């Protein structure tokens, strides 16, 4: 029986080559798109899910009230980890972690500045990254131990065994390699090329024991059977208890978040993590399902549209004793066979497109051919697609009355509303929904890109103050200007595109105790902050330690800070911070230093009594960029010879802020395009079949004097009406969905009618072009041939 079903299905596919090809092509494109999206989704949901003790690992977080709003953050005091390990029996291990450090590595003649991290010794026991060399239990036990990744070890030592070899850091300390980690997978939140012991960070004096200073990520691994809820309740007031005399911390709460949720749930509302990347994952999962449904709708529509050609076959089979369930099995078998062929084609497409798609999503995706679960999932995917595509046609065709069919009374449905028309509307509704959403995403990105960032990023370069740069800063500054490489230079606490520090507990002229809860972003400058960065003064002057030696304790406020402080005359105000009285010498216009989608927070630029990390300089416009960089490279080589000249352009770093949204927008545009293509593929097949079935009607109309335009309008009108209905249905749904999405951004567009009108016009033009090809072809056909076909 099954052999007979297979033969019949294969003959039907071969007999109707054009429609079979369209069905297979539509299904394969839909499957390929669905597979690509699901590979990306799998990568996202598998982030850091490979650790052995995953269910026991928790991220320690803080929660407090600031500016009247409850908020949470995952940075903790340096002392938090050791205290939790020492005082709470539920804790099996506590690990502190801090990344983004750039030491100069020297091995023989090789010098490089890789990115690394500090971690407690238990890091390699809590997080199970495979060690190729060394032992996880003791690799970070000593102050001068270092663990390298496989890639960094190969760069430093080639094919030699690195264990026991010596690496010199910053020309001062020598470290022994005690472990080599397998290269980190791309689906992990950690990013480092090497690990240094936390005790070395203590030795450098980069740690403190203040409970109010949050600059460390802390992870705890609970003992088996320990309750997370009970543990959270016990540690809730740990910071408040250690700072019992300070009313500023009376509302501080400490809680944990499961580490396995941190990657997907990073957005917080009212002190709770409620969303983040998981929202994008859900959106694209829905898109994958919609694309597959649209591809399956093509199969359903073509199968039911061609029902007249299968009606006699069904009638004869029923007369000779075929059961309805047998017919259903046959038709679903046909769709499953087609689904299998489409899957093989889709798999080929995925293999070809995967490298480019991996580049687009910035993840190394791969098909796990060696995993039996992959092939089991593939089989399930084929069966699901086959049943989804073939279920409606199977029940529709198997329900034919054999007597009416064999007497010739059967006619396909021409009702104003029938399942086929409903499916076309559903199909184009999904397509229109995706296209409108894509346009809105692109508009939001463009809206943020055209927002005034508040400074001049042209020809603005920054370097990290590594090695002896800070020691020789005055000489470097003078050389850059005198040799014509730069027109101005300034030091800062961070690049202008980032925030490295924020704090509260500030008091100022006219301030209240409640104002001490206001959180300020911190930056710093020695001089020429405004001139170099191109920010704009609203009042007062720039900090200038060279012209005004007393400016060591001067500060600049941004406009938002001046408003938050309720200062009537900011230039007469004094701000107390870090036990220093700082004088306000100027107010600068708000500028974007973090997300261009969010409102600018209150900012204080502290004078030279603060600390510095970054050197900015504005290139000389009289020279070419390369000439300026060549001169600068020579100067930095002269005064900081051990380090390479590693520079970054501010405009390029600012552009990186749009990377995630641009990736989302590009993916949405790609799959929206595929959706409309698949929909039009089905529409093309339907219009072709309808033109074939009405060929005699067209011949009669032409003989009676109908014009090509009349016939084309007749054949195209019914389909165009369905597309218009789809636009009407999709528009309010898209408005609702995208309005919710835009609420994630403080700085956002408003959704106007042009996006709906433009999308509707675009879809109708595409659909009309698809339909008209066959309609015009049918209208131009010789009516004599059509009427002679009797």
CSV table of C-alpha atoms in Angstrom, one decimal, residues 25-41 284-285 287-292 295 346-347 349-350 353 357 381 667 670-675 678:
chain,number,residue,atom,x,y,z
A,25,UNK,CA,10.8,26.0,-4.5
A,26,UNK,CA,8.4,27.9,-2.2
A,27,UNK,CA,8.7,25.2,0.5
A,28,UNK,CA,12.5,25.0,0.2
A,29,UNK,CA,13.0,28.8,0.5
A,30,UNK,CA,10.6,28.8,3.5
A,31,UNK,CA,12.4,25.9,5.1
A,32,UNK,CA,15.9,27.4,4.5
A,33,UNK,CA,14.8,30.7,6.0
A,34,UNK,CA,13.3,28.9,9.0
A,35,UNK,CA,16.4,26.8,9.5
A,36,UNK,CA,18.7,29.8,9.4
A,37,UNK,CA,16.6,31.7,12.0
A,38,UNK,CA,16.4,28.6,14.2
A,39,UNK,CA,20.2,28.1,14.1
A,40,UNK,CA,20.6,31.7,15.3
A,41,UNK,CA,17.9,31.2,18.0
A,284,UNK,CA,12.5,35.9,15.2
A,285,UNK,CA,11.1,32.6,16.4
A,287,UNK,CA,9.1,35.1,12.1
A,288,UNK,CA,10.5,31.6,11.4
A,289,UNK,CA,7.1,30.0,12.1
A,290,UNK,CA,5.3,32.6,9.9
A,291,UNK,CA,7.7,32.0,7.0
A,292,UNK,CA,7.1,28.3,7.2
A,295,UNK,CA,5.4,28.5,2.4
A,346,UNK,CA,16.8,23.9,1.6
A,347,UNK,CA,19.7,22.1,3.4
A,349,UNK,CA,20.8,26.5,0.4
A,350,UNK,CA,21.6,26.8,4.1
A,353,UNK,CA,24.3,30.8,2.8
A,357,UNK,CA,24.5,34.7,7.5
A,381,UNK,CA,10.9,19.1,10.6
A,667,UNK,CA,17.6,40.3,9.4
A,670,UNK,CA,16.0,39.9,4.6
A,671,UNK,CA,13.2,37.7,5.9
A,672,UNK,CA,10.5,40.2,5.0
A,673,UNK,CA,11.8,40.1,1.4
A,674,UNK,CA,11.8,36.3,1.4
A,675,UNK,CA,8.2,36.3,2.8
A,678,UNK,CA,7.3,33.2,-1.3
